[in-house]
Coordinates of C-alpha atoms and ligand atoms in Angstrom, one line a residue:
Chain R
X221 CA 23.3 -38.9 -55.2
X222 CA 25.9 -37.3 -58.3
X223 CA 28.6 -38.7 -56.2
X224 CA 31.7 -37.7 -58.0
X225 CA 34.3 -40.3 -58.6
X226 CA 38.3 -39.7 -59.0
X227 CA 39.4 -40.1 -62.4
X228 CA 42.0 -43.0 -60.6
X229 CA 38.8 -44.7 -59.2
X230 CA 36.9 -44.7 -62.5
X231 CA 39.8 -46.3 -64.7
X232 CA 40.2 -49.0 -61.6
X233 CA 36.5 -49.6 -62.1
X234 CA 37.1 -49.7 -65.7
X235 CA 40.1 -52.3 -65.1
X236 CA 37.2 -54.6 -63.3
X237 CA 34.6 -54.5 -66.3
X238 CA 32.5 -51.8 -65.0
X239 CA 30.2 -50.3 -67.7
X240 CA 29.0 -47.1 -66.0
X241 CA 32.9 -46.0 -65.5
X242 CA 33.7 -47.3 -68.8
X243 CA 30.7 -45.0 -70.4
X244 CA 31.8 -41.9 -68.5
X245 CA 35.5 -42.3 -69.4
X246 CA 34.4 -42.8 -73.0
X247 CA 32.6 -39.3 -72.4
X248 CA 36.1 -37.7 -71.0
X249 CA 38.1 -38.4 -73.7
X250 CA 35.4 -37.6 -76.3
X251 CA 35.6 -33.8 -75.0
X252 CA 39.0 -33.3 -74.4
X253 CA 37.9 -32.9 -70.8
X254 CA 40.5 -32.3 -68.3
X255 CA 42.3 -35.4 -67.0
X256 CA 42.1 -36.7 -70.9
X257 CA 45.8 -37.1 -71.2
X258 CA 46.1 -38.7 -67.5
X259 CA 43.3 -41.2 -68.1
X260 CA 44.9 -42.7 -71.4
X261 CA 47.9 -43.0 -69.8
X262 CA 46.4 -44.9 -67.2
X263 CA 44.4 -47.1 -69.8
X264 CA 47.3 -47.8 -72.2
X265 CA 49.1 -50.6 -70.1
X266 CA 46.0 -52.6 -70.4
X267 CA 46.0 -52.5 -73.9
X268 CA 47.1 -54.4 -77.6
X269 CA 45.9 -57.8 -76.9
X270 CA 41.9 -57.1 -78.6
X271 CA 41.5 -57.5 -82.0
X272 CA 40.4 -55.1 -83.5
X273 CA 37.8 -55.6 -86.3
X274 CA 37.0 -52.7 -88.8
X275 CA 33.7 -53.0 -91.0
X276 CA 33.3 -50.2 -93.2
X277 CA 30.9 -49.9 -96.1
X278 CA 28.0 -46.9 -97.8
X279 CA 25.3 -45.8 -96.0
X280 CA 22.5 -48.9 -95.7
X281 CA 24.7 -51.6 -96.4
X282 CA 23.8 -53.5 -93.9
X283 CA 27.2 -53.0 -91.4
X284 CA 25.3 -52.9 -88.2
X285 CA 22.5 -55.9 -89.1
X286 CA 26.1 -58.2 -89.7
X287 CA 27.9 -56.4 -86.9
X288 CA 24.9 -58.1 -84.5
X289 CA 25.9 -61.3 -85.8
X290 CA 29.1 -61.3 -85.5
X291 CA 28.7 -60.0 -82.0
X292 CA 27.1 -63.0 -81.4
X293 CA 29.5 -65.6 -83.0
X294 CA 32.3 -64.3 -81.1
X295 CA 29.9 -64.8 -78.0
X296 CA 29.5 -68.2 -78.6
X297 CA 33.4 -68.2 -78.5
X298 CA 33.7 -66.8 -75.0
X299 CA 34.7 -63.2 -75.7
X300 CA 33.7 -60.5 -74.5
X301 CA 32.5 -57.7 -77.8
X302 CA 32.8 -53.5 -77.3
X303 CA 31.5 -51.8 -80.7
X304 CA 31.8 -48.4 -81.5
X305 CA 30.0 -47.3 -84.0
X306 CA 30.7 -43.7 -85.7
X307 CA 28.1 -41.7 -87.8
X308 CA 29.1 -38.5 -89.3
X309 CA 27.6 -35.2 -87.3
X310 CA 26.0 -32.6 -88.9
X311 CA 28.0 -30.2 -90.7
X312 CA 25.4 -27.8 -89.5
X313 CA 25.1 -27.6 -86.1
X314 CA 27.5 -30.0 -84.8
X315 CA 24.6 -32.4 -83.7
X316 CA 23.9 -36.1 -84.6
X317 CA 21.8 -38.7 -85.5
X318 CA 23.3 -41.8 -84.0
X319 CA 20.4 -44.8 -84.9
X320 CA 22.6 -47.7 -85.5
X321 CA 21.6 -49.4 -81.7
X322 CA 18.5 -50.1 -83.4
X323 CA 20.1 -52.9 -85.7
X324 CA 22.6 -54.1 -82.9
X325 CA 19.5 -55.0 -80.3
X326 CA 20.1 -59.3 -79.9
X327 CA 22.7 -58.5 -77.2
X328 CA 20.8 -56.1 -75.7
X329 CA 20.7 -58.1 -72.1
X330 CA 23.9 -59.8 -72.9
X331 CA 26.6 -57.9 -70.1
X332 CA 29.6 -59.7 -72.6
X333 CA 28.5 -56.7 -74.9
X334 CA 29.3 -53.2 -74.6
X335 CA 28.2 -51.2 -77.2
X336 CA 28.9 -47.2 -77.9
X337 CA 27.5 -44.7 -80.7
X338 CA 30.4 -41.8 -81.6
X339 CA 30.0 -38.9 -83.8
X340 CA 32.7 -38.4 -86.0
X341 CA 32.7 -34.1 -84.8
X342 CA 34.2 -32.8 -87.6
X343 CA 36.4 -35.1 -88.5
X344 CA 36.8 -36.6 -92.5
X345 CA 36.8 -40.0 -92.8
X346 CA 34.9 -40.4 -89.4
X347 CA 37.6 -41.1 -87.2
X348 CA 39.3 -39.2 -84.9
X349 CA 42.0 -39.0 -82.3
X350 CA 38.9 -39.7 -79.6
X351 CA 38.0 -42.8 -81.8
X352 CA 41.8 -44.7 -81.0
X353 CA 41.4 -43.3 -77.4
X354 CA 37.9 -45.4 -77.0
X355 CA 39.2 -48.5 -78.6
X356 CA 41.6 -48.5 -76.1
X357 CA 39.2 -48.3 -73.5
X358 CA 37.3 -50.9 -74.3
X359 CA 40.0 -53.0 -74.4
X360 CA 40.6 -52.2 -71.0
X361 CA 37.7 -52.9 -70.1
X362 CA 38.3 -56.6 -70.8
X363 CA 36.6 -56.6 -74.5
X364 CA 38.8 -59.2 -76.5
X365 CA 37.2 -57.8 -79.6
X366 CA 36.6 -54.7 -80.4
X367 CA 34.2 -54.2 -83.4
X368 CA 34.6 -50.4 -85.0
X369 CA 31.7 -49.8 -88.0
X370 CA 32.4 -46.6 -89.7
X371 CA 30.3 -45.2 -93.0
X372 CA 32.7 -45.2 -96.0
X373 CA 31.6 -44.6 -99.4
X374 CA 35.0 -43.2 -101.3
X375 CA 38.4 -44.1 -100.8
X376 CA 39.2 -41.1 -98.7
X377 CA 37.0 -42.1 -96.0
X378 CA 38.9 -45.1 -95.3
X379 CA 40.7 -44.4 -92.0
X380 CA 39.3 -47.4 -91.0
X381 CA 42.0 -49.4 -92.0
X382 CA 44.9 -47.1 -90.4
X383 CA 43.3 -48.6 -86.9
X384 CA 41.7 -51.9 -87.6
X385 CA 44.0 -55.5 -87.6
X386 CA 41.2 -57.1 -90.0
X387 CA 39.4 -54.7 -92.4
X388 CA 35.9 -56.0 -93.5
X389 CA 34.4 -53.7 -96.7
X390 CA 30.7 -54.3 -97.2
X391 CA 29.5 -53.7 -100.4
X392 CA 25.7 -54.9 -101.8
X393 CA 24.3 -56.2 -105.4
X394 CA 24.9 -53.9 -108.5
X395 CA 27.0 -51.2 -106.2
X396 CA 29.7 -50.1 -108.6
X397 CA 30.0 -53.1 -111.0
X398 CA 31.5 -51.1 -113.4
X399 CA 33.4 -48.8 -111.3
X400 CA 37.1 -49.9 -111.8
X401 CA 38.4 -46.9 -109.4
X402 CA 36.1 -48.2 -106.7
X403 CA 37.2 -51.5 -107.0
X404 CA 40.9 -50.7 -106.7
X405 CA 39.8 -48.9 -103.8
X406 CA 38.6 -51.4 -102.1
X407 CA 40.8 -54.0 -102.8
X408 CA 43.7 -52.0 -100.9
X409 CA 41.3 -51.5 -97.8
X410 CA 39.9 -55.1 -97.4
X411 CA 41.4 -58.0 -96.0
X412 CA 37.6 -59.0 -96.6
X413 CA 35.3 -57.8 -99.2
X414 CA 31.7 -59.0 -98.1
X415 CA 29.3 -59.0 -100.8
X416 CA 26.4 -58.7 -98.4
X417 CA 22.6 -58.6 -99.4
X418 CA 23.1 -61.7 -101.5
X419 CA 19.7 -62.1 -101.7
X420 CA 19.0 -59.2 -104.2
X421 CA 19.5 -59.3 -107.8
X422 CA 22.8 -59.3 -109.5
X423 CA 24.5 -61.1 -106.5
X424 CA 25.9 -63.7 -108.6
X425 CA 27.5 -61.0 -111.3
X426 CA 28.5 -58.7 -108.4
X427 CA 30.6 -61.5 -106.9
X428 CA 31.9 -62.6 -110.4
X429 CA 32.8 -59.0 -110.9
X430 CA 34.7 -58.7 -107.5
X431 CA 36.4 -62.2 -107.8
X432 CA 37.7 -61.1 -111.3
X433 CA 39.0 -58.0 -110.1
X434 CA 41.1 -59.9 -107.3
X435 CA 42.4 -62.1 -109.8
X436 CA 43.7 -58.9 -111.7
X437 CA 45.2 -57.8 -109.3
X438 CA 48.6 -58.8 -108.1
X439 CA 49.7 -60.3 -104.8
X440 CA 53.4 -61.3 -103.7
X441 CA 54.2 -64.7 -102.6
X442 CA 52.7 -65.1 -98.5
X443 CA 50.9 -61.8 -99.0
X444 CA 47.0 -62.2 -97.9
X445 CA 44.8 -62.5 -100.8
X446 CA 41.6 -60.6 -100.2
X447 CA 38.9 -62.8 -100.0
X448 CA 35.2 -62.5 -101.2
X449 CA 32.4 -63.6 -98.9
X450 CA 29.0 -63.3 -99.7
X451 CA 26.2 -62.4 -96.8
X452 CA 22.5 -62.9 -96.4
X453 CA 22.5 -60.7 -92.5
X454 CA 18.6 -60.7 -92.7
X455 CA 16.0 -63.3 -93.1
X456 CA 12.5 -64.4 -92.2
X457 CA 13.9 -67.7 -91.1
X458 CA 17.0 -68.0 -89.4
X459 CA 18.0 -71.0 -91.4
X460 CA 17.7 -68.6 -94.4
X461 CA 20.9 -66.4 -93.4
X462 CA 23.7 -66.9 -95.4
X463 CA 27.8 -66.9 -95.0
X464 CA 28.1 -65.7 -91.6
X465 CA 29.8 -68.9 -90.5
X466 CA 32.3 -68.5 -93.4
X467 CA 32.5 -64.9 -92.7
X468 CA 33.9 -65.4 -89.1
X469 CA 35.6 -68.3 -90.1
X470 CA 37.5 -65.9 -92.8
X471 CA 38.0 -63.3 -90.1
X472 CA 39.6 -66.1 -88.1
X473 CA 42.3 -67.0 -90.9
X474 CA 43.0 -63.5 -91.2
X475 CA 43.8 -63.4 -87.5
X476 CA 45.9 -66.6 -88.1
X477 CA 47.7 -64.7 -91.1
X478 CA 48.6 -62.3 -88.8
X479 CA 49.9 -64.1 -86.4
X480 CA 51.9 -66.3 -88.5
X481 CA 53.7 -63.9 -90.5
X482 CA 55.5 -60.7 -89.2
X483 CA 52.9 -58.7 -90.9
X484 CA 51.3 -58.5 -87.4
X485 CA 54.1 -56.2 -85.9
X486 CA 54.2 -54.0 -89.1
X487 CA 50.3 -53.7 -88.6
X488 CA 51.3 -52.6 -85.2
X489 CA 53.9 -50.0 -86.0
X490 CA 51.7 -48.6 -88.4
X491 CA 49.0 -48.3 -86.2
X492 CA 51.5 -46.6 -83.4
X493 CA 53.3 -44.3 -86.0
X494 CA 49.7 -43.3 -87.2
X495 CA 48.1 -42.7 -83.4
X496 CA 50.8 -41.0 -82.2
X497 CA 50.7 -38.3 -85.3
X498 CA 47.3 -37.4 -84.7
X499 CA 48.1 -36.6 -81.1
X500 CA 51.3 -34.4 -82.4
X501 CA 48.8 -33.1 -85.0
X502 CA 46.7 -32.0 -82.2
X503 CA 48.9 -31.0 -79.4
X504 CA 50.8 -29.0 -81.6
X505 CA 48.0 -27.0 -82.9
X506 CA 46.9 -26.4 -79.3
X507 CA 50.2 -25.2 -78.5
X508 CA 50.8 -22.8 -81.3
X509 CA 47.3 -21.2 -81.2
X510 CA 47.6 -21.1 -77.1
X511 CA 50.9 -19.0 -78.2
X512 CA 49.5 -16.9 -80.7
X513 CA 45.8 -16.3 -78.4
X514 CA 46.4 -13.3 -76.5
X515 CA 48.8 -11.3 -78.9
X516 CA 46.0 -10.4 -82.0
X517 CA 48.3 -12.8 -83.7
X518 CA 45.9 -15.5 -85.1
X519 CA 43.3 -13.1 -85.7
X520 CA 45.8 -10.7 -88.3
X521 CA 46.7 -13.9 -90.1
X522 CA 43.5 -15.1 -90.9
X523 CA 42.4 -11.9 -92.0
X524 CA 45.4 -11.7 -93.9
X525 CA 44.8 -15.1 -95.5
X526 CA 41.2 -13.5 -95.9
X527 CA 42.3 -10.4 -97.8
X528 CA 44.6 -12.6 -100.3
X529 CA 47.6 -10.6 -98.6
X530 CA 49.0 -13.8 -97.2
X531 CA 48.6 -17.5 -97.7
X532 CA 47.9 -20.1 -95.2
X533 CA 51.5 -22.3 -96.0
X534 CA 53.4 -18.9 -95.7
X535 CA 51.8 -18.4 -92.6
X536 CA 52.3 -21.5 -91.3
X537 CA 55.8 -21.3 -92.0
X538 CA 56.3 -18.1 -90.5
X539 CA 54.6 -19.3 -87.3
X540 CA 56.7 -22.4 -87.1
X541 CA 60.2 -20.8 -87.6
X542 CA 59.0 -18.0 -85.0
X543 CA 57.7 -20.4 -82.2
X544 CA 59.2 -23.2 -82.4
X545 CA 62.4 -23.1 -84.4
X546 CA 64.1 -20.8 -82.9
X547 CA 67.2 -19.3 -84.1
X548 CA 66.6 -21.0 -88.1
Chain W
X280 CA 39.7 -27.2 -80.7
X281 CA 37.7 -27.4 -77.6
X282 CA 33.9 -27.1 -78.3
X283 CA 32.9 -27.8 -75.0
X284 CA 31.0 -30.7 -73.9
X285 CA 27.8 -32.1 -76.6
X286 CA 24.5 -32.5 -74.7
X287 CA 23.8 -36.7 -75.1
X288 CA 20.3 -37.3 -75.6
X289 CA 18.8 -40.9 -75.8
X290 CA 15.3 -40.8 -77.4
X291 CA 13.1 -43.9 -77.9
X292 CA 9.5 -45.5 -78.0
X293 CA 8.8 -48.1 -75.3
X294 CA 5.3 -50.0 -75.3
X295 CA 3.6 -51.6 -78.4
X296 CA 2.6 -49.2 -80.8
X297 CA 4.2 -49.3 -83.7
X298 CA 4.6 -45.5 -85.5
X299 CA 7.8 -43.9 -85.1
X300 CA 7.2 -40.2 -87.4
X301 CA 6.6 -38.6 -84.0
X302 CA 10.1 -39.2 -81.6
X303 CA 11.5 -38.9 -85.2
X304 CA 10.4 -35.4 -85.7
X305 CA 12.2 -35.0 -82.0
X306 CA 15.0 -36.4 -82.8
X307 CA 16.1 -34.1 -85.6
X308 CA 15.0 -31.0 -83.9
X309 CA 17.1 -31.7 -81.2
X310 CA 20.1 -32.5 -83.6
X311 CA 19.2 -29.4 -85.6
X312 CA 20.2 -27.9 -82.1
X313 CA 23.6 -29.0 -81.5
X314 CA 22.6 -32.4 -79.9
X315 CA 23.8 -35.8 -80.1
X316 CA 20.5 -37.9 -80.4
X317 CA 21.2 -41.6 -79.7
X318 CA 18.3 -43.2 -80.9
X319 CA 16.8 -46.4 -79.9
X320 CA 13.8 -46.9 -81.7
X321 CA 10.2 -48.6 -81.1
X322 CA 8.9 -51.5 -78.4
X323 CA 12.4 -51.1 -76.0
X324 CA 12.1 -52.6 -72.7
X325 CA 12.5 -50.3 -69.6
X326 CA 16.0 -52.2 -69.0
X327 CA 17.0 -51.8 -72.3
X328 CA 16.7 -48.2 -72.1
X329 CA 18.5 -48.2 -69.0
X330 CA 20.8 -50.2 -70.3
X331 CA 21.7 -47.9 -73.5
X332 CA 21.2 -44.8 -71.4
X333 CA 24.3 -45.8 -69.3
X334 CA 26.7 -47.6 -72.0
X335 CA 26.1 -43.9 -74.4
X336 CA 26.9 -41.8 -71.3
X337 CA 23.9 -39.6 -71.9
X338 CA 22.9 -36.6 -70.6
X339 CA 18.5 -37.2 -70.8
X340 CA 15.9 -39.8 -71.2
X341 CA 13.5 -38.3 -73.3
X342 CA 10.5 -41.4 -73.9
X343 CA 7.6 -41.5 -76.4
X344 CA 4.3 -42.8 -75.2
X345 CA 1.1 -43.2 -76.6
X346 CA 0.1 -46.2 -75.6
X347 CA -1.1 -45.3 -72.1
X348 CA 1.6 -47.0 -70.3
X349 CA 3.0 -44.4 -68.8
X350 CA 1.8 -45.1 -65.4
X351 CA 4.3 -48.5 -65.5
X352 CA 6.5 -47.7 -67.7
X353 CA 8.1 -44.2 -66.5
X354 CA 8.5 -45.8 -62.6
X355 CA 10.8 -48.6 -64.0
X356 CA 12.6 -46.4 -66.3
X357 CA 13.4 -44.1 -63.0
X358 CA 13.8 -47.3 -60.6
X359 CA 16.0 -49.1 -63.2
X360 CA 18.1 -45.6 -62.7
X361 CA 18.2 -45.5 -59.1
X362 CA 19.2 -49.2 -59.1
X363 CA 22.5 -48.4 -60.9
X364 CA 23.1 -45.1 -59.5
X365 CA 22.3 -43.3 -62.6
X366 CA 20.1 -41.2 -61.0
X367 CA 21.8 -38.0 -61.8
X368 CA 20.1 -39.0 -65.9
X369 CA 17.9 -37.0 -66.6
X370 CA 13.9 -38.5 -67.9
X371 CA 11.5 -36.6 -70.3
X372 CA 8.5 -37.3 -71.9
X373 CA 6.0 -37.1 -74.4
X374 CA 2.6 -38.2 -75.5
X375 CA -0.9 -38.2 -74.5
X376 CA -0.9 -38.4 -70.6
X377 CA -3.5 -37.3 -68.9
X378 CA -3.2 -34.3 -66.2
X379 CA -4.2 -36.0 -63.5
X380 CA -1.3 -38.1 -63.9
X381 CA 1.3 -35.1 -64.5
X382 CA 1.6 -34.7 -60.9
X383 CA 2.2 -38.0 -59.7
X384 CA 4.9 -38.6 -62.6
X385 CA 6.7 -35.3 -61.9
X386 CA 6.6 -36.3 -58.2
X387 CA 8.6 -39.6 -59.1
X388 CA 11.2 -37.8 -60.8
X389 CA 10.1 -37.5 -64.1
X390 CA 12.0 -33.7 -65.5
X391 CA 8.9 -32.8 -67.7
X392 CA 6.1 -34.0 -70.2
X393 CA 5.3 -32.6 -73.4
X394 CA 2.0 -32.9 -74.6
X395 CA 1.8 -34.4 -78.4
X396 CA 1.9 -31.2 -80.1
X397 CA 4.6 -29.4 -78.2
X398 CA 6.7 -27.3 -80.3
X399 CA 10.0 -28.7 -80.5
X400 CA 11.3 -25.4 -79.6
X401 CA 10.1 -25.7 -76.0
X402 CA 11.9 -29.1 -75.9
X403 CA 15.2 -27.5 -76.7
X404 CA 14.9 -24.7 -74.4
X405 CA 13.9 -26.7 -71.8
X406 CA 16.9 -29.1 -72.2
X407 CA 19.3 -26.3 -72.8
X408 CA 17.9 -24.7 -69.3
X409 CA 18.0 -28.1 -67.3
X410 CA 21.7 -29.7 -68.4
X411 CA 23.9 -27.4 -67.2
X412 CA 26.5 -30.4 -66.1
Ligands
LIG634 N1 17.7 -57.9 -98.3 C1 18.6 -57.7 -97.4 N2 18.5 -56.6 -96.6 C2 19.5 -56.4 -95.6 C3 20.6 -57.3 -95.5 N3 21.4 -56.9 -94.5 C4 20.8 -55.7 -94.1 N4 19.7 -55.4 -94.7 C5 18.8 -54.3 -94.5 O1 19.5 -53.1 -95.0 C6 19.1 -52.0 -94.2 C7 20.3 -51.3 -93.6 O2 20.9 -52.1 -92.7 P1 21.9 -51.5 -91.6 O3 22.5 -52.7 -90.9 O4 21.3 -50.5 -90.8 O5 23.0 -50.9 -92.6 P2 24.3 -50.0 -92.2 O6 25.3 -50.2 -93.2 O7 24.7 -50.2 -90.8 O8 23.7 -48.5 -92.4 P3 24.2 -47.1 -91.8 O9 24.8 -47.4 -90.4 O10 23.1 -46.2 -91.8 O11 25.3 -46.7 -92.8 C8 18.1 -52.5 -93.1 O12 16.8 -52.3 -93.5 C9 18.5 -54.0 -93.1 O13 17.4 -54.8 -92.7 C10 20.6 -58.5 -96.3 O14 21.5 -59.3 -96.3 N5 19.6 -58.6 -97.2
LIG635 MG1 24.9 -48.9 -89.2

């Protein structure tokens, strides 16, 4: 019954579309498990070609209710859609809430769709090494877009952007009108700020308030221009939703922007430069405390950090020039 | 760095009824414990469980049900399962079932039922105990 499939065999069934091998590779990489490494290396050949949609936005926003629609416009464009969705886990006890399936339900029979709910373990801003490592398998699955909806209220949670090609920031009605920080924020993170809930009041000063602020600010010659679109994602009547059309319609022109201009292969390299930091950030830590486990080592620093005898960049300096620098 | 693998748990409400406090209360215990809780919410389809059991990778199947429609609806949850070789999924329960049908369900598969009421302690335990993968 529990037959046990190769890691080789899963990522071939992967290759083919298969959603079960897909979900359990998803599930390797997430812990760390043992073939980790082996399957992304398997999995990054068949990769670079999706693009890759960031939505990011506060708590309630409505991300997921407009994720389900654009899963459904880029349906009716022959694509296949994978959609990760990351919630933060409790600080707590490590667990998680993960409810945002309940808003992404129209494509619930729909085998084009492959949908998966993360928790962020730990990590600030939501996304971690394991988040890149299930983009990419979802593009290997065959997913031509791949949709990632993080929660981001501040400008530090905005990791977002180091990952996605087109960067969509929700905000709603009244939310920060008068913040200018905020605003400057966002205008860095979005290629598309969606003003969604436009059926609440203050819709039309919130959009006057966001335009203004992109007219402040100051583009180069070329450079994409942030656009505003607003949203209505939920309505009695379907006839009642609002902007969704423009919405993809602006995500397509971004694409096109992309394409067009070398900004596409900077996006790239920065997206590289930043992947392959967090798995040096990572490995290396493994490494070092591997070194130091077994010698009492780790434990006499941190007590020494503890006991204000030591601090944590001295220490860190000490370890580096005695493990891996040797002879400086 | 390693914290080991995180228990998956999908929780949701098939049938037609329409309160949700109850699997809610569930939920949270079980994240309170350490657990990822993927949940799916009210009136899902036994496919559509299956569906979302396999794409989240998870662990257990743990299903609301008041409505009395346990008798169909935990059979196609477990046949939906065999179907696509997910099998090795664990499905809970809990609700008001009668005990006459305790047996026959357990017999199909089914890991356990909680009557409504059921400390969520138990529900823990009894999870911690059975996914040992
Ligand atoms: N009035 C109105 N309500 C909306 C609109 N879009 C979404 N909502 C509602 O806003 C609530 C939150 O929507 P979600 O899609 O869950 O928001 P989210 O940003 O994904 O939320 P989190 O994942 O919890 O951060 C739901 O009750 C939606 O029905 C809209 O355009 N207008
Ligand atoms: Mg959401």
């Amino acid at each position: 019954m529990k037959k046990k499939l190769s890691t080789d065999e899963m990522v071939k069934r992967l290759l083919a579309g298969d959603r079960r091998s897909a979900a359990r590779l998803i599930t390797l990489v997430e812990n760390e498990m043992d073939d980790h490494h082996r399957v992304m290396s398997l999995v990054y050949p068949h990769t670079g070609k999706a693009m890759i949609l960031g939505i990011t936005g506060a708590g309630g926003a409505g991300k997921s209710t407009l994720t389900d629609h654009l899963i459904g416009k880029f349906r009716n464009q022959g694509k296949k859609v994978g959609v990760v969705v990351v919630d933060p886990s409790s600080p707590f006890s490590g667990g998680a809430f993960l409810g945002d399936r309940i808003r992404l339900q129209s494509h619930s029979r729909d085998d084009g769709v492959y949908i998966r709910s993360m928790a962020s373990r730990g990590y600030l801003g939501g996304l971690s090494r394991a988040t890149y490592d299930v983009i990419r398998i979802m593009e290997a699955m065959g997913n031509e877009v791949v949709i990632v909806e993080t929660l981001g209220a501040g400008q530090d949670e905005v990791d977002v952007i180091h990952i996605a090609h087109t960067c969509l920031v929700l905000v709603t009605p009244g939310m920060g009108d008068d913040i200018q920080a905020m605003k400057a924020g966002i205008m860095e993170i979005a290629d598309i700020i969606v003003l969604n809930k436009a059926d609440l009041d203050g819709a039309d000063r919130s959009l006057r308030h966001l335009q203004g602020a992109l007219t402040a600010g100051s583009f180069e010659e070329g450079e994409w221009m942030p656009r505003v679109v607003s949203t209505v994602s939920v309505a009695n009547k379907p006839e009642d939703l609002q902007g969704i059309d423009e919405l993809t319609e602006t995500i397509a022109e971004h694409q096109a922007y992309l394409r067009k201009s070398e900004v596409m292969d900077q996006v790239k390299y920065d997206r590289v430069e930043q992947e392959l930091g967090l798995i040096f950030k990572d490995e290396l830590q493994k490494i070092i405390f591997r070194g130091l486990r077994g010698t009492g080592k780790k434990r006499e620093y941190i007590e020494s950090i503890i006991e204000q005898q030591n601090d944590p960049y001295s220490v860190v300096k000490e370890v580096l020039n005695n493990y891996l620098i040797p002879g400086e | 760095m390693s914290r080991g693998r995180k228990k998956r748990i999908l929780i949701a409400k098939p049938g037609l009824d329409g309160h949700d406090r109850g699997v809610k209360v569930v939920a949270r215990a079980l994240r309170n414990a350490g657990m990822e809780v993927i949940y799916a919410g009210l009136h899902q389809t036994p496919l559509q469980i299956v569906n979302a059991a396999i794409d989240e990778d998870v662990d257990a199947i743990g299903l609301s049900i008041l409505s009395g429609a346990h008798n169909t609806i935990f059979p196609k949850i477990i046949s939906f399962l065999k179907d696509r070789g997910a099998s090795d999924i664990l499905v809970f329960g809990g609700g008001t079932i009668p005990k006459k049908d305790l047996k026959n369900l357990k017999s199909l598969g089914i890991g356990e039922i909680f009557t409504t009421g059921t400390d969520t302690h138990e529900i823990i335990d009894y999870l911690d105990r059975t996914l040992k993968r």
